[in-house]
Tab-separated table of C-alpha atoms in Angstrom:
chain	number	residue	atom	x	y	z
B	1	MET	CA	0.000	0.000	0.000
B	2	GLY	CA	1.447	3.300	-1.023
B	3	CYS	CA	2.134	6.109	1.419
B	4	PHE	CA	-0.489	8.829	1.474
B	5	PHE	CA	1.594	11.280	3.425
B	6	SER	CA	4.468	13.641	2.948
B	7	LYS	CA	6.625	14.545	5.940
B	8	LYS	CA	5.304	17.711	7.564
B	9	SER	CA	7.837	20.486	7.367
B	10	LYS	CA	8.107	23.268	9.908
B	11	ARG	CA	6.949	26.611	8.707
B	12	LYS	CA	9.798	28.842	7.575
B	13	SER	CA	9.498	32.424	6.445
B	14	SER	CA	10.651	32.724	2.855
B	15	GLU	CA	13.444	35.118	2.092
B	16	LYS	CA	12.534	38.120	-0.020
B	17	ASP	CA	14.110	38.546	-3.425
B	18	GLU	CA	16.825	41.182	-2.964
B	19	ARG	CA	17.011	42.030	-6.666
B	20	THR	CA	15.965	45.549	-7.647
B	21	PRO	CA	13.100	45.429	-10.115
B	22	THR	CA	13.640	47.139	-13.442
B	23	THR	CA	11.258	50.013	-14.018
B	24	THR	CA	10.198	50.808	-17.554
B	25	THR	CA	8.725	54.223	-18.299
B	26	VAL	CA	6.161	54.318	-21.037
B	27	GLU	CA	5.011	57.615	-22.487
B	28	THR	CA	1.279	57.798	-22.901
B	29	THR	CA	-0.933	60.229	-24.713
B	30	THR	CA	-4.277	61.164	-23.225
B	31	THR	CA	-7.040	61.825	-25.697
B	32	THR	CA	-10.187	63.631	-24.637
B	33	ASN	CA	-13.335	62.293	-26.233
B	34	SER	CA	-15.645	65.254	-26.798
B	35	SER	CA	-18.343	63.194	-28.475
B	36	VAL	CA	-19.881	61.674	-25.313
B	37	PRO	CA	-23.681	61.934	-25.612
B	38	LEU	CA	-25.475	64.296	-23.251
B	39	GLY	CA	-27.030	62.595	-20.245
B	40	ASN	CA	-24.348	59.852	-20.141
B	41	ASN	CA	-21.797	61.668	-18.033
B	42	SER	CA	-22.357	59.674	-14.773
B	43	GLU	CA	-20.142	56.660	-14.156
B	44	GLU	CA	-21.798	53.223	-14.201
B	45	PRO	CA	-21.684	51.303	-10.892
B	46	PRO	CA	-19.249	48.353	-10.859
B	47	LYS	CA	-20.727	44.963	-11.674
B	48	GLN	CA	-21.625	42.710	-8.726
B	49	TYR	CA	-20.364	39.157	-8.983
B	50	SER	CA	-21.498	36.183	-6.889
B	51	TRP	CA	-18.197	36.079	-5.008
B	52	ASP	CA	-18.625	39.724	-4.020
B	53	LYS	CA	-21.840	38.837	-2.206
B	54	ARG	CA	-20.438	35.963	-0.129
B	55	GLU	CA	-20.292	36.375	3.594
B	56	LYS	CA	-16.774	37.172	4.702
B	57	VAL	CA	-15.098	34.274	6.515
B	58	ASP	CA	-12.875	34.848	9.528
B	59	PRO	CA	-10.192	32.110	9.627
B	60	LYS	CA	-10.191	32.315	13.421
B	61	ASP	CA	-13.708	30.863	13.432
B	62	TYR	CA	-12.305	27.666	11.930
B	63	MET	CA	-9.271	27.225	14.149
B	64	LEU	CA	-8.344	26.453	17.749
B	65	SER	CA	-4.731	27.336	18.459
B	66	GLY	CA	-2.385	27.706	21.423
B	67	LEU	CA	-4.929	26.870	24.138
B	68	LYS	CA	-4.275	25.333	27.554
B	69	ASP	CA	-6.468	23.991	30.368
B	70	VAL	CA	-9.796	25.041	28.798
B	71	THR	CA	-13.003	23.523	27.418
B	72	VAL	CA	-13.604	24.804	23.887
B	73	GLY	CA	-15.132	23.804	20.557
B	74	ARG	CA	-17.961	24.573	18.174
B	75	HIS	CA	-21.741	24.268	18.466
B	76	PRO	CA	-23.914	22.700	15.728
B	77	GLY	CA	-24.205	24.995	12.715
B	78	LYS	CA	-20.912	26.806	13.286
B	79	LEU	CA	-18.811	24.863	10.760
B	80	ASN	CA	-21.390	23.661	8.229
B	81	GLY	CA	-18.930	21.537	6.300
B	82	GLN	CA	-15.930	23.871	6.386
B	83	GLN	CA	-12.340	22.814	7.081
B	84	PHE	CA	-11.138	23.040	10.672
B	85	VAL	CA	-7.741	23.190	12.358
B	86	ILE	CA	-6.720	22.352	15.933
B	87	GLN	CA	-3.107	23.015	16.893
B	88	ASP	CA	-0.764	23.535	19.843
B	89	CYS	CA	-3.366	22.761	22.503
B	90	GLU	CA	-2.510	21.268	25.900
B	91	ASN	CA	-4.762	19.661	28.513
B	92	CYS	CA	-7.930	20.806	26.754
B	93	ASN	CA	-11.415	19.378	26.337
B	94	ILE	CA	-12.409	20.010	22.721
B	95	PHE	CA	-15.945	19.395	21.420
B	96	VAL	CA	-16.744	19.932	17.734
B	97	PHE	CA	-20.484	19.261	17.482
B	98	ASP	CA	-20.782	19.831	13.734
B	99	HIS	CA	-19.807	18.255	10.418
B	100	ALA	CA	-16.641	19.354	8.604
B	101	ALA	CA	-14.864	18.897	5.277
B	102	THR	CA	-11.479	17.985	6.779
B	103	ILE	CA	-9.865	18.408	10.184
B	104	THR	CA	-6.164	18.507	11.056
B	105	ILE	CA	-4.866	18.235	14.612
B	106	ASP	CA	-1.216	19.208	15.108
B	107	ASP	CA	1.098	19.277	18.140
B	108	CYS	CA	-1.582	18.667	20.776
B	109	VAL	CA	-0.818	17.064	24.152
B	110	ASN	CA	-3.057	15.498	26.804
B	111	CYS	CA	-6.373	16.491	25.214
B	112	ARG	CA	-9.839	14.956	25.101
B	113	ILE	CA	-11.400	15.546	21.683
B	114	VAL	CA	-14.826	14.873	20.134
B	115	LEU	CA	-15.106	15.478	16.386
B	116	GLY	CA	-18.408	15.476	14.518
B	117	PRO	CA	-18.627	13.628	11.170
B	118	ILE	CA	-15.904	14.542	8.676
B	119	LYS	CA	-16.643	14.225	4.956
B	120	GLY	CA	-12.968	13.787	4.053
B	121	SER	CA	-9.957	13.079	6.232
B	122	VAL	CA	-8.944	13.693	9.822
B	123	PHE	CA	-5.170	13.881	10.262
B	124	PHE	CA	-3.392	13.813	13.637
B	125	ARG	CA	0.269	14.886	13.502
B	126	ASP	CA	2.836	15.106	16.295
B	127	CYS	CA	0.252	14.529	19.016
B	128	LYS	CA	0.513	12.512	22.230
B	129	ASP	CA	-1.723	11.427	25.103
B	130	ILE	CA	-4.928	12.012	23.142
B	131	LYS	CA	-8.333	10.487	23.854
B	132	CYS	CA	-10.860	11.081	21.117
B	133	VAL	CA	-14.153	10.229	19.421
B	134	VAL	CA	-13.995	10.478	15.610
B	135	ALA	CA	-16.291	9.754	12.631
B	136	CYS	CA	-14.719	10.259	9.198
B	137	GLN	CA	-14.111	9.055	5.667
B	138	GLN	CA	-10.349	8.704	6.226
B	139	PHE	CA	-8.363	8.495	9.451
B	140	ARG	CA	-4.586	9.118	9.523
B	141	THR	CA	-1.923	9.681	12.134
B	142	ARG	CA	1.759	10.492	11.835
B	143	ASP	CA	4.381	10.815	14.577
B	144	CYS	CA	1.797	10.313	17.329
B	145	LYS	CA	2.123	8.568	20.709
B	146	LYS	CA	-0.463	7.096	23.077
B	147	MET	CA	-3.819	7.733	21.481
B	148	GLU	CA	-7.105	6.075	22.445
B	149	VAL	CA	-9.618	6.439	19.634
B	150	PHE	CA	-13.309	5.534	19.467
B	151	LEU	CA	-13.607	5.450	15.714
B	152	CYS	CA	-16.075	5.237	12.843
B	153	CYS	CA	-14.129	5.223	9.573
B	154	ALA	CA	-15.470	4.442	6.105
B	155	THR	CA	-12.049	3.383	4.804
B	156	GLN	CA	-9.068	1.596	6.337
B	157	PRO	CA	-7.530	3.695	9.147
B	158	ILE	CA	-3.823	4.375	8.644
B	159	ILE	CA	-1.102	5.068	11.188
B	160	GLU	CA	2.453	6.095	10.360
B	161	SER	CA	5.432	6.425	12.705
B	162	SER	CA	2.988	6.178	15.604
B	163	THR	CA	3.101	4.059	18.770
B	164	GLY	CA	0.778	3.147	21.613
B	165	MET	CA	-2.341	3.509	19.449
B	166	LYS	CA	-5.542	1.909	20.778
B	167	PHE	CA	-8.873	1.700	18.953
B	168	GLY	CA	-12.482	1.043	19.891
B	169	CYS	CA	-15.804	1.202	18.080
B	170	PHE	CA	-17.461	4.632	17.869
B	171	GLN	CA	-20.161	4.921	20.536
B	172	TYR	CA	-21.635	8.397	20.857
B	173	PHE	CA	-24.806	10.435	20.626
B	174	TYR	CA	-25.843	14.070	20.519
B	175	PRO	CA	-29.141	15.321	19.038
B	176	ASP	CA	-27.799	16.575	15.682
B	177	LEU	CA	-25.382	13.694	15.061
B	178	ALA	CA	-27.598	11.717	12.649
B	179	PHE	CA	-28.109	14.834	10.494
B	180	HIS	CA	-24.357	15.516	10.537
B	181	PHE	CA	-23.615	11.960	9.334
B	182	LYS	CA	-25.967	12.556	6.416
B	183	ASP	CA	-24.493	15.994	5.634
B	184	ALA	CA	-20.990	14.481	5.642
B	185	GLY	CA	-22.068	11.664	3.303
B	186	LEU	CA	-21.155	8.934	5.801
B	187	SER	CA	-23.039	5.694	6.375
B	188	ILE	CA	-23.385	4.484	9.955
B	189	PHE	CA	-22.974	0.944	8.613
B	190	ASN	CA	-19.565	1.455	6.979
B	191	ASN	CA	-17.176	1.329	9.921
B	192	ASN	CA	-13.709	-0.185	9.588
B	193	TRP	CA	-12.577	0.906	13.055
B	194	SER	CA	-10.548	-2.247	13.771
B	195	ASN	CA	-8.982	-2.791	10.330
B	196	ILE	CA	-5.849	-0.725	10.997
B	197	HIS	CA	-3.000	-0.416	8.491
B	198	ASP	CA	0.387	0.383	10.031
B	199	PHE	CA	2.451	2.023	7.306
B	200	THR	CA	5.667	1.800	9.356
B	201	PRO	CA	5.583	-1.522	11.222
B	202	VAL	CA	8.480	-2.518	13.472
B	203	SER	CA	9.553	-6.149	13.491
B	204	GLY	CA	8.624	-7.842	16.759
B	205	GLU	CA	6.511	-4.905	17.965
B	206	ASN	CA	2.894	-3.863	17.612
B	207	ASN	CA	2.222	-0.155	17.359
B	208	TRP	CA	-1.534	-0.542	17.799
B	209	SER	CA	-4.101	-2.660	19.598
B	210	LEU	CA	-7.834	-2.799	20.285
B	211	LEU	CA	-9.346	-1.394	23.450
B	212	PRO	CA	-11.048	-3.907	25.771
B	213	GLU	CA	-14.651	-4.626	24.816
B	214	SER	CA	-15.753	-3.300	28.191
B	215	SER	CA	-14.321	0.169	27.436
B	216	LYS	CA	-16.847	2.975	27.839
B	217	VAL	CA	-16.302	6.111	25.810
B	218	LEU	CA	-17.312	8.525	28.585
B	219	ASP	CA	-14.580	7.040	30.832
B	220	PHE	CA	-12.074	8.338	28.282
B	221	VAL	CA	-13.777	11.488	26.982
B	222	PRO	CA	-16.137	12.828	29.694
B	223	VAL	CA	-19.123	15.044	28.953
B	224	PRO	CA	-18.469	18.818	29.072
B	225	ASP	CA	-18.262	20.220	32.583
B	226	PRO	CA	-21.392	22.008	33.872
B	227	GLU	CA	-19.741	25.430	33.677
B	228	SER	CA	-18.828	25.155	29.987
B	229	GLU	CA	-20.719	26.599	27.028
B	230	PHE	CA	-21.586	23.033	25.923
B	231	LYS	CA	-23.427	22.081	29.099
B	232	SER	CA	-26.790	22.153	27.282
B	233	VAL	CA	-25.759	19.610	24.594
B	234	ARG	CA	-27.363	16.273	25.440
B	235	ILE	CA	-24.594	13.683	25.131
B	236	SER	CA	-24.692	9.919	25.607
B	237	GLY	CA	-22.081	7.180	25.322
B	238	ASP	CA	-24.655	4.421	25.798
B	239	PRO	CA	-24.237	1.820	23.012
B	240	GLU	CA	-28.022	1.540	22.741
B	241	ARG	CA	-28.270	5.250	21.876
B	242	SER	CA	-25.179	5.416	19.675
B	243	ILE	CA	-25.741	6.451	16.062
B	244	VAL	CA	-23.174	3.869	14.910
B	245	PRO	CA	-23.907	0.209	15.744
B	246	LEU	CA	-21.476	-1.428	18.161
B	247	THR	CA	-19.548	-4.103	16.247
B	248	LYS	CA	-17.070	-6.722	17.376
B	249	GLY	CA	-14.781	-5.908	14.458
B	250	GLY	CA	-11.494	-7.757	14.311
B	251	ARG	CA	-11.772	-9.267	17.785
B	252	ARG	CA	-11.872	-13.040	18.099
B	253	LYS	CA	-15.408	-14.411	17.765
B	254	ASP	CA	-16.764	-16.660	20.514
B	255	SER	CA	-18.543	-18.921	18.017
B	256	ASP	CA	-17.667	-20.358	14.620
B	257	GLU	CA	-21.264	-19.949	13.434
B	258	SER	CA	-22.095	-16.752	11.588
B	259	CYS	CA	-25.076	-15.615	9.555
B	260	LEU	CA	-25.398	-13.136	6.691
B	261	PHE	CA	-28.526	-10.982	6.862
B	262	VAL	CA	-29.078	-8.495	4.002
B	263	PHE	CA	-31.762	-5.793	3.686
B	264	PHE	CA	-32.575	-4.540	0.205
B	265	ALA	CA	-33.351	-0.876	-0.377
B	266	GLY	CA	-36.670	0.481	0.817
B	267	GLU	CA	-38.155	3.311	2.857
B	268	TYR	CA	-37.264	1.750	6.181
B	269	THR	CA	-34.025	-0.075	5.428
B	270	THR	CA	-31.958	1.677	8.089
B	271	ALA	CA	-34.693	1.364	10.699
B	272	ASN	CA	-35.119	-2.330	9.875
B	273	ALA	CA	-31.389	-2.957	10.234
B	274	ARG	CA	-31.387	-1.242	13.631
B	275	LYS	CA	-34.406	-3.295	14.703
B	276	LEU	CA	-32.651	-6.528	13.695
B	277	ILE	CA	-29.616	-5.544	15.769
B	278	ASP	CA	-31.860	-5.060	18.792
B	279	GLU	CA	-33.627	-8.375	18.184
B	280	VAL	CA	-30.456	-10.462	17.933
B	281	ALA	CA	-28.775	-8.660	20.836
B	282	ALA	CA	-31.754	-9.549	23.036
B	283	LYS	CA	-31.140	-13.192	22.139
B	284	GLY	CA	-27.443	-12.978	23.061
B	285	PHE	CA	-25.948	-12.914	19.568
B	286	VAL	CA	-23.114	-10.613	18.509
B	287	LEU	CA	-22.937	-8.098	15.651
B	288	VAL	CA	-19.548	-8.617	13.993
B	289	GLN	CA	-19.590	-6.195	11.055
B	290	THR	CA	-21.892	-4.198	8.793
B	291	LYS	CA	-21.729	-2.698	5.308
B	292	GLU	CA	-23.889	-0.457	3.131
B	293	VAL	CA	-22.959	-0.793	-0.518
B	294	SER	CA	-24.407	-0.602	-4.036
B	295	MET	CA	-24.504	-3.718	-6.204
B	296	ARG	CA	-24.711	-4.489	-9.909
B	297	PRO	CA	-26.475	-7.527	-11.440
B	298	GLU	CA	-23.164	-9.320	-11.904
B	299	ASP	CA	-22.311	-8.676	-8.251
B	300	VAL	CA	-25.600	-10.233	-7.152
B	301	LYS	CA	-24.908	-13.380	-9.174
B	302	ARG	CA	-21.407	-13.703	-7.756
B	303	VAL	CA	-22.387	-13.037	-4.132
B	304	PHE	CA	-25.794	-14.693	-3.775
B	305	GLN	CA	-25.330	-17.425	-6.401
B	306	ASN	CA	-28.414	-19.711	-6.306
B	307	SER	CA	-30.626	-16.959	-4.891
B	308	ALA	CA	-29.480	-14.333	-7.393
B	309	ASP	CA	-32.418	-14.466	-9.838
B	310	GLU	CA	-35.005	-13.347	-7.291
B	311	LEU	CA	-32.758	-10.556	-5.973
B	312	VAL	CA	-31.454	-8.855	-9.129
B	313	ASP	CA	-34.406	-6.502	-9.527
B	314	TRP	CA	-34.138	-5.289	-5.922
B	315	ILE	CA	-30.661	-3.800	-6.235
B	316	THR	CA	-31.912	-1.146	-8.652
B	317	LYS	CA	-33.751	0.507	-5.773
B	318	GLY	CA	-30.552	1.539	-3.934
B	319	PRO	CA	-27.735	0.238	-1.723
B	320	VAL	CA	-28.118	-2.880	0.392
B	321	ILE	CA	-27.317	-3.103	4.109
B	322	ALA	CA	-25.620	-6.303	5.224
B	323	LEU	CA	-24.873	-7.581	8.707
B	324	GLU	CA	-22.753	-10.448	9.973
B	325	LEU	CA	-24.154	-11.927	13.173
B	326	SER	CA	-22.397	-14.553	15.273
B	327	GLY	CA	-23.262	-17.128	17.919
B	328	GLY	CA	-24.403	-20.718	18.325
B	329	GLY	CA	-27.769	-21.171	16.594
B	330	VAL	CA	-27.674	-17.713	15.015
B	331	VAL	CA	-28.751	-18.895	11.545
B	332	ASP	CA	-31.967	-20.516	12.768
B	333	ALA	CA	-32.657	-17.509	15.012
B	334	CYS	CA	-32.183	-15.052	12.117
B	335	ARG	CA	-34.443	-17.032	9.806
B	336	SER	CA	-37.101	-17.055	12.503
B	337	ILE	CA	-36.759	-13.275	13.001
B	338	ALA	CA	-36.986	-12.745	9.239
B	339	ASP	CA	-40.275	-14.681	9.084
B	340	GLN	CA	-41.845	-13.141	12.167
B	341	VAL	CA	-40.588	-9.541	12.136
B	342	PHE	CA	-39.654	-8.787	8.517
B	343	SER	CA	-42.146	-10.889	6.584
B	344	GLY	CA	-43.096	-7.952	4.347
B	345	THR	CA	-39.519	-6.855	3.706
B	346	LYS	CA	-37.159	-8.104	1.007
B	347	VAL	CA	-34.190	-9.731	2.754
B	348	PHE	CA	-31.574	-12.420	2.255
B	349	VAL	CA	-30.721	-14.711	5.163
B	350	SER	CA	-28.211	-17.567	5.135
B	351	GLU	CA	-30.076	-20.844	4.584
B	352	ASN	CA	-28.128	-23.003	7.021
B	353	LYS	CA	-24.970	-22.996	9.095
B	354	ASN	CA	-23.125	-25.153	6.541
B	355	SER	CA	-23.362	-22.433	3.882
B	356	SER	CA	-23.461	-19.356	6.117
B	357	SER	CA	-19.696	-18.877	6.384
B	358	ARG	CA	-19.458	-18.895	2.592
B	359	ASP	CA	-22.273	-16.335	2.400
B	360	VAL	CA	-20.455	-14.040	4.823
B	361	ASP	CA	-17.146	-14.344	2.989
B	362	ASN	CA	-18.714	-13.818	-0.437
B	363	PHE	CA	-20.522	-10.651	0.549
B	364	PHE	CA	-17.915	-8.913	2.693
B	365	ASN	CA	-15.040	-9.764	0.345
B	366	PHE	CA	-17.090	-8.176	-2.453
B	367	ALA	CA	-17.933	-5.142	-0.287
B	368	ASP	CA	-14.299	-4.587	0.707
B	369	MET	CA	-13.210	-4.738	-2.942
B	370	GLN	CA	-16.019	-2.370	-3.922
B	371	MET	CA	-14.902	0.131	-1.290
B	372	GLY	CA	-11.195	-0.254	-2.040
B	373	LEU	CA	-10.277	-1.851	1.284
């Protein structure tokens, strides 16, 4: 995998060119036009272009710099998809409750950070002792030490020259978060939080690991203190309220039996997927991974094989949402739930436990290739 980064250089003031510019004098002749029609002596107002009418942007509104021992951030509606920069902050609680285009975090130490959904990349550089909650399209770190990250990332997270990195599944809620996911173009079902790529591995060492499953996000990144400007924002780290489903990810599964459950596009696809997660959790089964992805007819034939003919027409309605569920007896349980709860909904469920592992592999291998993972 190629490197996506270039080494960050320190800012240096450029030296001015000492050469004396050559001045050329041009003689001009002014001609007075005496034939201007009467009544046309007033000057026309300058044309107004669309960029002249834009609201002036103050860069300071999109930056937090040089702060220490404070609680700061941005309320919903303050960024509205703009870029944002956080730099040179120490022992701060930083809450960005809005969606952004990209966010860079440089030279920060001992900070707790919550970042709303990011349409592009979030890039941590030269940071240490950071605890954070992040949802993004791309996640990158370089020259970082000791970070604990509760992550939702649509692509494979990448670390470079970083050590002591620990990752957990994104678990967070505030009232505008679902709207911010939509505005940032992120799916709550595309989360590769545990599929870390270390661009600079060290033989015999592991620069990253997964947080214990019992880890609670608010133990790492507490809610804003009652005296702060964010005290009115209703925050929850409860997995049952989290926008992003809690997945087991790359952790070892307790059972060899898995089931593929796929919802085809409809008005209530997301709600149905969330309802299924609740149903199987109540029965003690585990959600391993999820994906939301578009399919073509040839993809359907390759993934669903014998069931493809009855499913081809359904993919034209939009992306499918797929879930891998794990646990002894999970296939029979899922088929029962499909009949009783989703009888009027178009779904695919593994037929039996002998074929279910193949179903899971076929779909998620296809989805990873489709998404470039």
